[in-house]
Amino acid sequence: MALETWLDLPEDTPFGVANLPYGVFSPRGGPPRAGVRVGNHVLDLAAALDDPVFARPSLNEFLATGRQRWTETRARLTGLLTDERERPRVEGALHPLAEVSLHLPVEVADYVDFYASEQHATNVGRIFRPDSEPLTPNWKHLPIGYHGRSGTVVASGTPVVRPSGQRKPPDADAPVFGPSRRLDIEAEVGFVVGTGSPLGSPVPVKDFAEHVFGVCLVNDWSARDLQAWEYVPLGPFLGKSFATSVSPWLVPLDALEHARVAPPPRDPEPLPYLADAGDWALDLALEVRLNGEVVSRPPFATMYWTAAQMLAHLTINGASTRTGDLYASGTVSGPERDQFGSLLELTWGGREPLTLADGVTRGFLEDGDEVTITATAPGPGGERIGFGEVTGRILPA
Amino acid sequence: MALETWLDLPEDTPFGVANLPYGVFSPRGGPPRAGVRVGNHVLDLAAALDDPVFARPSLNEFLATGRQRWTETRARLTGLLTDERERPRVEGALHPLAEVSLHLPVEVADYVDFYASEQHATNVGRIFRPDSEPLTPNWKHLPIGYHGRSGTVVASGTPVVRPSGQRKPPDADAPVFGPSRRLDIEAEVGFVVGTGSPLGSPVPVKDFAEHVFGVCLVNDWSARDLQAWEYVPLGPFLGKSFATSVSPWLVPLDALEHARVAPPPRDPEPLPYLADAGDWALDLALEVRLNGEVVSRPPFATMYWTAAQMLAHLTINGASTRTGDLYASGTVSGPERDQFGSLLELTWGGREPLTLADGVTRGFLEDGDEVTITATAPGPGGERIGFGEVTGRILPA
């Protein structure tokens, strides 16, 4: 059953009382502070809860308080929004979304990007290494990942300047320098660590929800031509590090109870430290729009590895984690062509351009293009849980 | 000419008035704060200079003040230490090194590791890919690098627990799990960014010294067996992320004027954005000791790419940098066998173990082993500029 609120929310809003995602906003003329989205309003948490932990320009301090406090805070908010006697207190702390600026919700500590979609990894293997097995021998034994640049994780809406760098045309003897010609998106889901873990203490799969606070959407912009030239043998670097955009709202794990589903079967069975403990696949329906037109609907439930397995793997060597660590799933691609989460795959390496409205075609991104990723998940009583959109427009080099 | 100080310094100390490296220390019972090493003492900067920017648990706030302030501060310190009238002020702020604890000098923002030694990259290629060209086609066109885990950059002296993880024995069908059997060191030189650069603004080679404050030593501990199994196609991850140790003292670039030398010839000529601007190769003589015995003397002057080129490359795609960014050179290996900066190379993949004192042999690191890296550089008037040691002992898994 969906909870009844006394607030007048838009019909079928995916930001109802069952969601309550956290972000950082500035009211007009005011400093950044924490808020929760309700319908098309933002609730100022420092004002509503009279707690200075929310009067900060990032959620980190609140996230560091831990699972028990997260759950208590959510219960208090639910109380405020369902008990009409709280109306005066709440109404004074609500800001129309249209009148605030939204920021990066957390100060990002380390950023890791995984590669956890079997369809995506298979597609990439087929496109780049057509004469080899598409999946590398390690792929089904561990969630492959690498560190990205946390300093260039940016808020949704931040323009993305086309990066320049080295690329080597196939028929050239030497690399050339210039703006990327194969600028791409990667539609991903991100997980933010609230409670860190000390050096030497792996986080078992079963402890996932003690450490991870919430979930956001990520667009891991990628310059395929820069990446192709640089990535052997140490992996992606400048092809990724120019910008990674994240959505403004962290949907707490507590809001995703109805989205939890069983992960797909794994063969071979993973090593014991990666064994599932509870269903932590998440039934998130992503949607990718290019200049307003839907070009893909990647289904997150099809991911081979869960976020709980990713965190267990990330820490199995004793690596510590910190409040604000962000790790992303890697590109989400489902089995159908219109479920692929990158232009690389949607256009099969640029060879089969997309045809958009008015007959416009796209291989990779052109200057002025705007990409927006959204998602929803099942909530209680048929309600939908919405994610804030992550969007960005390409500016010329 | 070396500067004359009124202080009674140990003869031939590499921590004379021409050095003045910055670190963070705690006096007995006191909170961490910034200091400068002079001989075998630490000068409390907040006390000596009466400036609260130094009463912090990291150097970040001072580093963010920029080149002009760095130079002024160095001049003030030189004044204090060469003008005997300052003796009362200085002596009250000096702590014997043996009576303080040393910490990580900076709060690390992003950590990047390069791969800039031609000899090292060639050795690794020969050991791992004996049937291919040892250097990948991109190697002489760009300084290859990747992001590491900044949250596991630790202070010198922090014990290193042997990491566990997946490795795949050559004759096995599937990976096995357990403690790494090929635990290694990488002797490297690290560079710390003081003045950051905004998104979209590459840092040209000529602006290196406006952004980089100082230099430290780095041991990028590596589990070769974990790394070998995981690193295709996205690069090193758990094989490196369990610990990266750094020396406690940042030697300012201003102390390394006499260490600047011409870089080696490059063929082919790099693209214009990587063209040298001033001699930024550095004549640092590294020394690697295993359980007290010198096993290698890597010469940093032989590196193919300079730190100025690394920063220019890191930012050429528009990536921003922040105060506290740390980037390391990659393993420093000279042309001679006893100049290699990793056990992988010193033992040629473990096949030719080192023989140490008393006939003890080592392929890779064993539990209880202690590795210490030190370095010196030429200073004025024949003086040596010393780096603080970076050391760590291996604890069992």
PDB file of C-alpha atoms in Angstrom, chain A residues 35-296:
ATOM      1  CA  GLY A  35      17.015  18.384   0.618  1.00  0.00           C
ATOM      2  CA  VAL A  36      14.606  15.620  -0.215  1.00  0.00           C
ATOM      3  CA  ARG A  37      12.493  15.703  -3.337  1.00  0.00           C
ATOM      4  CA  VAL A  38       8.735  15.348  -2.858  1.00  0.00           C
ATOM      5  CA  GLY A  39       6.670  15.729  -6.038  1.00  0.00           C
ATOM      6  CA  ASN A  40       7.936  18.886  -7.677  1.00  0.00           C
ATOM      7  CA  HIS A  41       9.194  20.393  -4.450  1.00  0.00           C
ATOM      8  CA  VAL A  42      12.350  20.130  -2.400  1.00  0.00           C
ATOM      9  CA  LEU A  43      12.106  19.843   1.355  1.00  0.00           C
ATOM     10  CA  ASP A  44      14.886  21.711   3.166  1.00  0.00           C
ATOM     11  CA  LEU A  45      16.065  19.100   5.647  1.00  0.00           C
ATOM     12  CA  ALA A  46      17.985  21.359   7.992  1.00  0.00           C
ATOM     13  CA  ALA A  47      14.800  23.429   8.391  1.00  0.00           C
ATOM     14  CA  ALA A  48      12.310  20.557   8.554  1.00  0.00           C
ATOM     15  CA  LEU A  49      14.339  18.364  10.893  1.00  0.00           C
ATOM     16  CA  ASP A  50      16.174  21.127  12.734  1.00  0.00           C
ATOM     17  CA  ASP A  51      19.443  19.262  12.277  1.00  0.00           C
ATOM     18  CA  PRO A  52      22.689  21.001  11.239  1.00  0.00           C
ATOM     19  CA  VAL A  53      24.026  17.826   9.596  1.00  0.00           C
ATOM     20  CA  PHE A  54      21.844  18.838   6.639  1.00  0.00           C
ATOM     21  CA  ALA A  55      23.047  22.436   6.468  1.00  0.00           C
ATOM     22  CA  ARG A  56      26.061  21.349   4.464  1.00  0.00           C
ATOM     23  CA  PRO A  57      27.023  21.636   0.787  1.00  0.00           C
ATOM     24  CA  SER A  58      27.184  17.826   0.456  1.00  0.00           C
ATOM     25  CA  LEU A  59      25.407  14.824   1.939  1.00  0.00           C
ATOM     26  CA  ASN A  60      28.680  13.288   3.154  1.00  0.00           C
ATOM     27  CA  GLU A  61      28.290  14.176   6.813  1.00  0.00           C
ATOM     28  CA  PHE A  62      24.782  12.705   6.933  1.00  0.00           C
ATOM     29  CA  LEU A  63      25.840   9.629   4.965  1.00  0.00           C
ATOM     30  CA  ALA A  64      28.648   9.001   7.454  1.00  0.00           C
ATOM     31  CA  THR A  65      26.153   8.690  10.306  1.00  0.00           C
ATOM     32  CA  GLY A  66      25.272   5.168   9.176  1.00  0.00           C
ATOM     33  CA  ARG A  67      22.415   2.829   8.444  1.00  0.00           C
ATOM     34  CA  GLN A  68      20.480   3.245  11.691  1.00  0.00           C
ATOM     35  CA  ARG A  69      20.382   7.008  11.366  1.00  0.00           C
ATOM     36  CA  TRP A  70      19.425   6.758   7.673  1.00  0.00           C
ATOM     37  CA  THR A  71      16.463   4.588   8.581  1.00  0.00           C
ATOM     38  CA  GLU A  72      15.413   6.815  11.478  1.00  0.00           C
ATOM     39  CA  THR A  73      15.616   9.924   9.307  1.00  0.00           C
ATOM     40  CA  ARG A  74      13.482   8.290   6.641  1.00  0.00           C
ATOM     41  CA  ALA A  75      10.900   7.335   9.262  1.00  0.00           C
ATOM     42  CA  ARG A  76      10.837  10.899  10.608  1.00  0.00           C
ATOM     43  CA  LEU A  77      10.339  12.289   7.110  1.00  0.00           C
ATOM     44  CA  THR A  78       7.570   9.830   6.396  1.00  0.00           C
ATOM     45  CA  GLY A  79       5.966  10.912   9.648  1.00  0.00           C
ATOM     46  CA  LEU A  80       6.147  14.597   8.740  1.00  0.00           C
ATOM     47  CA  LEU A  81       4.633  14.007   5.321  1.00  0.00           C
ATOM     48  CA  THR A  82       1.790  11.764   6.446  1.00  0.00           C
ATOM     49  CA  ASP A  83       0.734  13.537   9.637  1.00  0.00           C
ATOM     50  CA  GLU A  84      -1.282  16.617   8.775  1.00  0.00           C
ATOM     51  CA  ARG A  85      -0.413  18.199  12.107  1.00  0.00           C
ATOM     52  CA  GLU A  86       3.111  18.649  10.709  1.00  0.00           C
ATOM     53  CA  ARG A  87       1.825  20.744   7.815  1.00  0.00           C
ATOM     54  CA  PRO A  88       3.051  24.142   9.140  1.00  0.00           C
ATOM     55  CA  ARG A  89       6.537  22.843   9.870  1.00  0.00           C
ATOM     56  CA  VAL A  90       6.838  21.175   6.463  1.00  0.00           C
ATOM     57  CA  GLU A  91       5.244  23.853   4.312  1.00  0.00           C
ATOM     58  CA  GLY A  92       7.689  26.432   5.573  1.00  0.00           C
ATOM     59  CA  ALA A  93      10.564  24.250   4.418  1.00  0.00           C
ATOM     60  CA  LEU A  94       9.303  23.388   0.920  1.00  0.00           C
ATOM     61  CA  HIS A  95      10.783  25.021  -2.182  1.00  0.00           C
ATOM     62  CA  PRO A  96       9.372  24.628  -5.698  1.00  0.00           C
ATOM     63  CA  LEU A  97      11.900  22.631  -7.726  1.00  0.00           C
ATOM     64  CA  ALA A  98      11.789  25.284 -10.439  1.00  0.00           C
ATOM     65  CA  GLU A  99      13.133  27.868  -7.990  1.00  0.00           C
ATOM     66  CA  VAL A 100      16.230  26.037  -6.783  1.00  0.00           C
ATOM     67  CA  SER A 101      19.573  25.005  -8.234  1.00  0.00           C
ATOM     68  CA  LEU A 102      20.657  21.403  -7.864  1.00  0.00           C
ATOM     69  CA  HIS A 103      24.233  20.338  -7.168  1.00  0.00           C
ATOM     70  CA  LEU A 104      26.361  17.248  -6.942  1.00  0.00           C
ATOM     71  CA  PRO A 105      24.807  15.376  -4.000  1.00  0.00           C
ATOM     72  CA  VAL A 106      28.095  14.144  -2.538  1.00  0.00           C
ATOM     73  CA  GLU A 107      31.711  15.080  -2.435  1.00  0.00           C
ATOM     74  CA  VAL A 108      33.054  12.089  -4.327  1.00  0.00           C
ATOM     75  CA  ALA A 109      35.926  10.247  -2.636  1.00  0.00           C
ATOM     76  CA  ASP A 110      37.017   7.458  -5.004  1.00  0.00           C
ATOM     77  CA  TYR A 111      35.183   6.707  -8.240  1.00  0.00           C
ATOM     78  CA  VAL A 112      35.202   3.183  -9.663  1.00  0.00           C
ATOM     79  CA  ASP A 113      33.520   2.076 -12.852  1.00  0.00           C
ATOM     80  CA  PHE A 114      32.565  -1.558 -13.407  1.00  0.00           C
ATOM     81  CA  TYR A 115      31.755  -3.446 -16.600  1.00  0.00           C
ATOM     82  CA  ALA A 116      28.979  -5.650 -15.302  1.00  0.00           C
ATOM     83  CA  SER A 117      26.558  -6.029 -18.226  1.00  0.00           C
ATOM     84  CA  GLU A 118      27.160  -9.245 -20.124  1.00  0.00           C
ATOM     85  CA  GLN A 119      25.401  -7.865 -23.178  1.00  0.00           C
ATOM     86  CA  HIS A 120      27.502  -4.690 -23.146  1.00  0.00           C
ATOM     87  CA  ALA A 121      30.792  -6.522 -22.670  1.00  0.00           C
ATOM     88  CA  THR A 122      29.809  -8.975 -25.418  1.00  0.00           C
ATOM     89  CA  ASN A 123      28.843  -6.173 -27.791  1.00  0.00           C
ATOM     90  CA  VAL A 124      32.094  -4.311 -27.167  1.00  0.00           C
ATOM     91  CA  GLY A 125      34.091  -7.501 -27.677  1.00  0.00           C
ATOM     92  CA  ARG A 126      32.321  -8.200 -30.973  1.00  0.00           C
ATOM     93  CA  ILE A 127      32.788  -4.643 -32.234  1.00  0.00           C
ATOM     94  CA  PHE A 128      36.463  -4.223 -31.234  1.00  0.00           C
ATOM     95  CA  ARG A 129      37.787  -7.787 -31.388  1.00  0.00           C
ATOM     96  CA  PRO A 130      35.627  -9.539 -34.015  1.00  0.00           C
ATOM     97  CA  ASP A 131      38.067 -12.443 -34.361  1.00  0.00           C
ATOM     98  CA  SER A 132      38.248 -13.330 -30.661  1.00  0.00           C
ATOM     99  CA  GLU A 133      35.845 -14.589 -28.020  1.00  0.00           C
ATOM    100  CA  PRO A 134      33.829 -11.496 -27.117  1.00  0.00           C
ATOM    101  CA  LEU A 135      34.198 -11.950 -23.342  1.00  0.00           C
ATOM    102  CA  THR A 136      37.691 -12.107 -21.846  1.00  0.00           C
ATOM    103  CA  PRO A 137      38.417 -15.295 -19.812  1.00  0.00           C
ATOM    104  CA  ASN A 138      38.106 -13.458 -16.482  1.00  0.00           C
ATOM    105  CA  TRP A 139      34.732 -11.818 -17.207  1.00  0.00           C
ATOM    106  CA  LYS A 140      32.418 -14.410 -15.601  1.00  0.00           C
ATOM    107  CA  HIS A 141      34.712 -14.903 -12.612  1.00  0.00           C
ATOM    108  CA  LEU A 142      34.861 -11.352 -11.326  1.00  0.00           C
ATOM    109  CA  PRO A 143      33.187  -7.979 -11.830  1.00  0.00           C
ATOM    110  CA  ILE A 144      35.834  -6.205 -13.890  1.00  0.00           C
ATOM    111  CA  GLY A 145      36.360  -2.624 -12.795  1.00  0.00           C
ATOM    112  CA  TYR A 146      38.830   0.241 -12.833  1.00  0.00           C
ATOM    113  CA  HIS A 147      39.284   3.563 -11.087  1.00  0.00           C
ATOM    114  CA  GLY A 148      38.044   6.721 -12.761  1.00  0.00           C
ATOM    115  CA  ARG A 149      38.701  10.377 -12.013  1.00  0.00           C
ATOM    116  CA  SER A 150      36.631  11.531  -9.046  1.00  0.00           C
ATOM    117  CA  GLY A 151      37.566  15.187  -9.587  1.00  0.00           C
ATOM    118  CA  THR A 152      35.673  15.284 -12.876  1.00  0.00           C
ATOM    119  CA  VAL A 153      32.437  13.781 -11.605  1.00  0.00           C
ATOM    120  CA  VAL A 154      30.038  16.640 -12.321  1.00  0.00           C
ATOM    121  CA  ALA A 155      26.439  17.535 -11.540  1.00  0.00           C
ATOM    122  CA  SER A 156      23.720  16.837 -14.049  1.00  0.00           C
ATOM    123  CA  GLY A 157      23.335  19.783 -16.407  1.00  0.00           C
ATOM    124  CA  THR A 158      27.041  20.628 -16.489  1.00  0.00           C
ATOM    125  CA  PRO A 159      27.929  21.191 -20.161  1.00  0.00           C
ATOM    126  CA  VAL A 160      30.436  18.718 -21.577  1.00  0.00           C
ATOM    127  CA  VAL A 161      33.131  20.249 -23.745  1.00  0.00           C
ATOM    128  CA  ARG A 162      34.197  17.889 -26.513  1.00  0.00           C
ATOM    129  CA  PRO A 163      37.600  16.598 -25.379  1.00  0.00           C
ATOM    130  CA  SER A 164      40.712  16.790 -27.521  1.00  0.00           C
ATOM    131  CA  GLY A 165      43.461  14.249 -27.535  1.00  0.00           C
ATOM    132  CA  GLN A 166      45.392  11.703 -29.520  1.00  0.00           C
ATOM    133  CA  ARG A 167      43.706   9.249 -31.819  1.00  0.00           C
ATOM    134  CA  LYS A 168      45.229   7.017 -34.432  1.00  0.00           C
ATOM    135  CA  PRO A 169      43.304   6.620 -37.676  1.00  0.00           C
ATOM    136  CA  PRO A 170      43.528   2.995 -38.870  1.00  0.00           C
ATOM    137  CA  ASP A 171      45.486   3.911 -42.007  1.00  0.00           C
ATOM    138  CA  ALA A 172      47.885   6.385 -40.348  1.00  0.00           C
ATOM    139  CA  ASP A 173      51.443   5.681 -39.233  1.00  0.00           C
ATOM    140  CA  ALA A 174      51.239   7.988 -36.258  1.00  0.00           C
ATOM    141  CA  PRO A 175      48.539   9.445 -34.029  1.00  0.00           C
ATOM    142  CA  VAL A 176      46.940  12.796 -34.798  1.00  0.00           C
ATOM    143  CA  PHE A 177      45.748  15.401 -32.315  1.00  0.00           C
ATOM    144  CA  GLY A 178      42.343  17.026 -32.269  1.00  0.00           C
ATOM    145  CA  PRO A 179      38.804  16.977 -30.916  1.00  0.00           C
ATOM    146  CA  SER A 180      37.310  13.537 -30.430  1.00  0.00           C
ATOM    147  CA  ARG A 181      35.245  12.344 -33.383  1.00  0.00           C
ATOM    148  CA  ARG A 182      33.646   9.450 -31.551  1.00  0.00           C
ATOM    149  CA  LEU A 183      32.129  11.040 -28.495  1.00  0.00           C
ATOM    150  CA  ASP A 184      29.736   8.688 -26.765  1.00  0.00           C
ATOM    151  CA  ILE A 185      27.561   8.157 -23.727  1.00  0.00           C
ATOM    152  CA  GLU A 186      27.402   5.309 -21.254  1.00  0.00           C
ATOM    153  CA  ALA A 187      24.100   4.883 -19.432  1.00  0.00           C
ATOM    154  CA  GLU A 188      24.958   3.532 -15.997  1.00  0.00           C
ATOM    155  CA  VAL A 189      23.671   3.184 -12.463  1.00  0.00           C
ATOM    156  CA  GLY A 190      25.795   4.497  -9.584  1.00  0.00           C
ATOM    157  CA  PHE A 191      26.051   3.461  -5.934  1.00  0.00           C
ATOM    158  CA  VAL A 192      27.210   5.771  -3.159  1.00  0.00           C
ATOM    159  CA  VAL A 193      28.952   4.498  -0.038  1.00  0.00           C
ATOM    160  CA  GLY A 194      27.732   6.041   3.198  1.00  0.00           C
ATOM    161  CA  THR A 195      29.555   4.004   5.813  1.00  0.00           C
ATOM    162  CA  GLY A 196      33.155   3.376   4.890  1.00  0.00           C
ATOM    163  CA  SER A 197      35.206   0.308   5.773  1.00  0.00           C
ATOM    164  CA  PRO A 198      38.744   0.272   7.160  1.00  0.00           C
ATOM    165  CA  LEU A 199      41.871  -0.926   5.393  1.00  0.00           C
ATOM    166  CA  GLY A 200      42.158  -4.702   5.618  1.00  0.00           C
ATOM    167  CA  SER A 201      38.403  -5.324   6.135  1.00  0.00           C
ATOM    168  CA  PRO A 202      36.603  -6.696   3.076  1.00  0.00           C
ATOM    169  CA  VAL A 203      32.862  -5.935   2.939  1.00  0.00           C
ATOM    170  CA  PRO A 204      30.978  -9.218   2.514  1.00  0.00           C
ATOM    171  CA  VAL A 205      28.097  -9.364   0.007  1.00  0.00           C
ATOM    172  CA  LYS A 206      25.610  -9.640   2.875  1.00  0.00           C
ATOM    173  CA  ASP A 207      26.733  -6.296   4.366  1.00  0.00           C
ATOM    174  CA  PHE A 208      25.995  -4.289   1.223  1.00  0.00           C
ATOM    175  CA  ALA A 209      23.086  -2.305   2.703  1.00  0.00           C
ATOM    176  CA  GLU A 210      25.083  -1.420   5.812  1.00  0.00           C
ATOM    177  CA  HIS A 211      27.542   0.458   3.634  1.00  0.00           C
ATOM    178  CA  VAL A 212      25.735   1.700   0.547  1.00  0.00           C
ATOM    179  CA  PHE A 213      23.304   4.536   1.130  1.00  0.00           C
ATOM    180  CA  GLY A 214      21.718   5.118  -2.223  1.00  0.00           C
ATOM    181  CA  VAL A 215      21.562   4.929  -5.969  1.00  0.00           C
ATOM    182  CA  CYS A 216      21.854   7.483  -8.768  1.00  0.00           C
ATOM    183  CA  LEU A 217      22.146   7.571 -12.536  1.00  0.00           C
ATOM    184  CA  VAL A 218      25.474   8.080 -14.240  1.00  0.00           C
ATOM    185  CA  ASN A 219      26.482   9.099 -17.731  1.00  0.00           C
ATOM    186  CA  ASP A 220      30.107   8.097 -18.155  1.00  0.00           C
ATOM    187  CA  TRP A 221      30.881  10.154 -21.265  1.00  0.00           C
ATOM    188  CA  SER A 222      33.480   8.391 -23.406  1.00  0.00           C
ATOM    189  CA  ALA A 223      35.714   9.463 -26.282  1.00  0.00           C
ATOM    190  CA  ARG A 224      35.972   6.159 -28.127  1.00  0.00           C
ATOM    191  CA  ASP A 225      38.792   7.236 -30.442  1.00  0.00           C
ATOM    192  CA  LEU A 226      40.985   8.544 -27.606  1.00  0.00           C
ATOM    193  CA  GLN A 227      40.207   5.423 -25.589  1.00  0.00           C
ATOM    194  CA  ALA A 228      41.010   2.999 -28.420  1.00  0.00           C
ATOM    195  CA  TRP A 229      44.515   4.440 -28.850  1.00  0.00           C
ATOM    196  CA  GLU A 230      45.463   4.812 -25.200  1.00  0.00           C
ATOM    197  CA  TYR A 231      43.909   1.863 -23.370  1.00  0.00           C
ATOM    198  CA  VAL A 232      46.469  -0.907 -23.948  1.00  0.00           C
ATOM    199  CA  PRO A 233      47.881  -2.021 -21.534  1.00  0.00           C
ATOM    200  CA  LEU A 234      46.673  -0.011 -18.500  1.00  0.00           C
ATOM    201  CA  GLY A 235      43.031   0.703 -19.356  1.00  0.00           C
ATOM    202  CA  PRO A 236      40.915   3.802 -20.064  1.00  0.00           C
ATOM    203  CA  PHE A 237      42.298   7.177 -18.997  1.00  0.00           C
ATOM    204  CA  LEU A 238      41.739  10.391 -20.996  1.00  0.00           C
ATOM    205  CA  GLY A 239      38.975   8.750 -23.007  1.00  0.00           C
ATOM    206  CA  LYS A 240      36.869   8.892 -19.844  1.00  0.00           C
ATOM    207  CA  SER A 241      38.384  11.400 -17.428  1.00  0.00           C
ATOM    208  CA  PHE A 242      37.027  14.608 -18.993  1.00  0.00           C
ATOM    209  CA  ALA A 243      33.553  14.269 -17.412  1.00  0.00           C
ATOM    210  CA  THR A 244      31.240  11.842 -15.637  1.00  0.00           C
ATOM    211  CA  SER A 245      27.758  13.223 -14.970  1.00  0.00           C
ATOM    212  CA  VAL A 246      25.550  12.053 -12.105  1.00  0.00           C
ATOM    213  CA  SER A 247      21.883  12.641 -11.362  1.00  0.00           C
ATOM    214  CA  PRO A 248      21.057  15.049  -8.529  1.00  0.00           C
ATOM    215  CA  TRP A 249      19.012  12.672  -6.340  1.00  0.00           C
ATOM    216  CA  LEU A 250      20.270   9.693  -4.381  1.00  0.00           C
ATOM    217  CA  VAL A 251      17.440   7.206  -4.121  1.00  0.00           C
ATOM    218  CA  PRO A 252      17.959   5.434  -0.785  1.00  0.00           C
ATOM    219  CA  LEU A 253      18.150   1.648  -0.830  1.00  0.00           C
ATOM    220  CA  ASP A 254      15.169   1.771   1.556  1.00  0.00           C
ATOM    221  CA  ALA A 255      13.059   3.112  -1.323  1.00  0.00           C
ATOM    222  CA  LEU A 256      14.042   0.231  -3.586  1.00  0.00           C
ATOM    223  CA  GLU A 257      12.740  -2.727  -1.567  1.00  0.00           C
ATOM    224  CA  HIS A 258      10.098  -3.442  -4.232  1.00  0.00           C
ATOM    225  CA  ALA A 259      12.704  -3.238  -7.000  1.00  0.00           C
ATOM    226  CA  ARG A 260      14.834  -6.066  -5.624  1.00  0.00           C
ATOM    227  CA  VAL A 261      14.807  -9.111  -7.868  1.00  0.00           C
ATOM    228  CA  ALA A 262      16.852 -12.266  -8.273  1.00  0.00           C
ATOM    229  CA  PRO A 263      20.006 -11.845 -10.320  1.00  0.00           C
ATOM    230  CA  PRO A 264      20.355 -13.840 -13.546  1.00  0.00           C
ATOM    231  CA  PRO A 265      21.814 -17.351 -13.318  1.00  0.00           C
ATOM    232  CA  ARG A 266      25.640 -17.418 -13.328  1.00  0.00           C
ATOM    233  CA  ASP A 267      27.684 -20.090 -14.995  1.00  0.00           C
ATOM    234  CA  PRO A 268      30.304 -20.880 -13.787  1.00  0.00           C
ATOM    235  CA  GLU A 269      29.385 -20.341 -10.168  1.00  0.00           C
ATOM    236  CA  PRO A 270      31.399 -17.437  -8.754  1.00  0.00           C
ATOM    237  CA  LEU A 271      33.937 -17.952  -5.965  1.00  0.00           C
ATOM    238  CA  PRO A 272      32.389 -18.026  -2.455  1.00  0.00           C
ATOM    239  CA  TYR A 273      33.210 -14.393  -1.633  1.00  0.00           C
ATOM    240  CA  LEU A 274      30.995 -13.382  -4.566  1.00  0.00           C
ATOM    241  CA  ALA A 275      28.041 -15.654  -3.697  1.00  0.00           C
ATOM    242  CA  ASP A 276      24.736 -13.791  -3.558  1.00  0.00           C
ATOM    243  CA  ALA A 277      23.267 -13.024  -0.134  1.00  0.00           C
ATOM    244  CA  GLY A 278      19.728 -11.794  -0.727  1.00  0.00           C
ATOM    245  CA  ASP A 279      18.372 -10.573  -4.043  1.00  0.00           C
ATOM    246  CA  TRP A 280      20.322  -7.481  -4.908  1.00  0.00           C
ATOM    247  CA  ALA A 281      19.600  -7.243  -8.598  1.00  0.00           C
ATOM    248  CA  LEU A 282      17.450  -4.138  -9.099  1.00  0.00           C
ATOM    249  CA  ASP A 283      14.596  -3.797 -11.551  1.00  0.00           C
ATOM    250  CA  LEU A 284      15.355  -0.274 -12.767  1.00  0.00           C
ATOM    251  CA  ALA A 285      13.977   0.730 -16.158  1.00  0.00           C
ATOM    252  CA  LEU A 286      16.348   3.233 -17.736  1.00  0.00           C
ATOM    253  CA  GLU A 287      15.523   5.493 -20.630  1.00  0.00           C
ATOM    254  CA  VAL A 288      18.072   7.324 -22.769  1.00  0.00           C
ATOM    255  CA  ARG A 289      16.966  10.361 -24.745  1.00  0.00           C
ATOM    256  CA  LEU A 290      19.033  12.091 -27.406  1.00  0.00           C
ATOM    257  CA  ASN A 291      17.755  15.607 -28.116  1.00  0.00           C
ATOM    258  CA  GLY A 292      14.454  14.636 -26.538  1.00  0.00           C
ATOM    259  CA  GLU A 293      13.931  11.433 -28.494  1.00  0.00           C
ATOM    260  CA  VAL A 294      14.095   8.055 -26.734  1.00  0.00           C
ATOM    261  CA  VAL A 295      16.896   6.034 -28.301  1.00  0.00           C
ATOM    262  CA  SER A 296      17.213   3.233 -25.755  1.00  0.00           C
TER     263      SER A 296
END
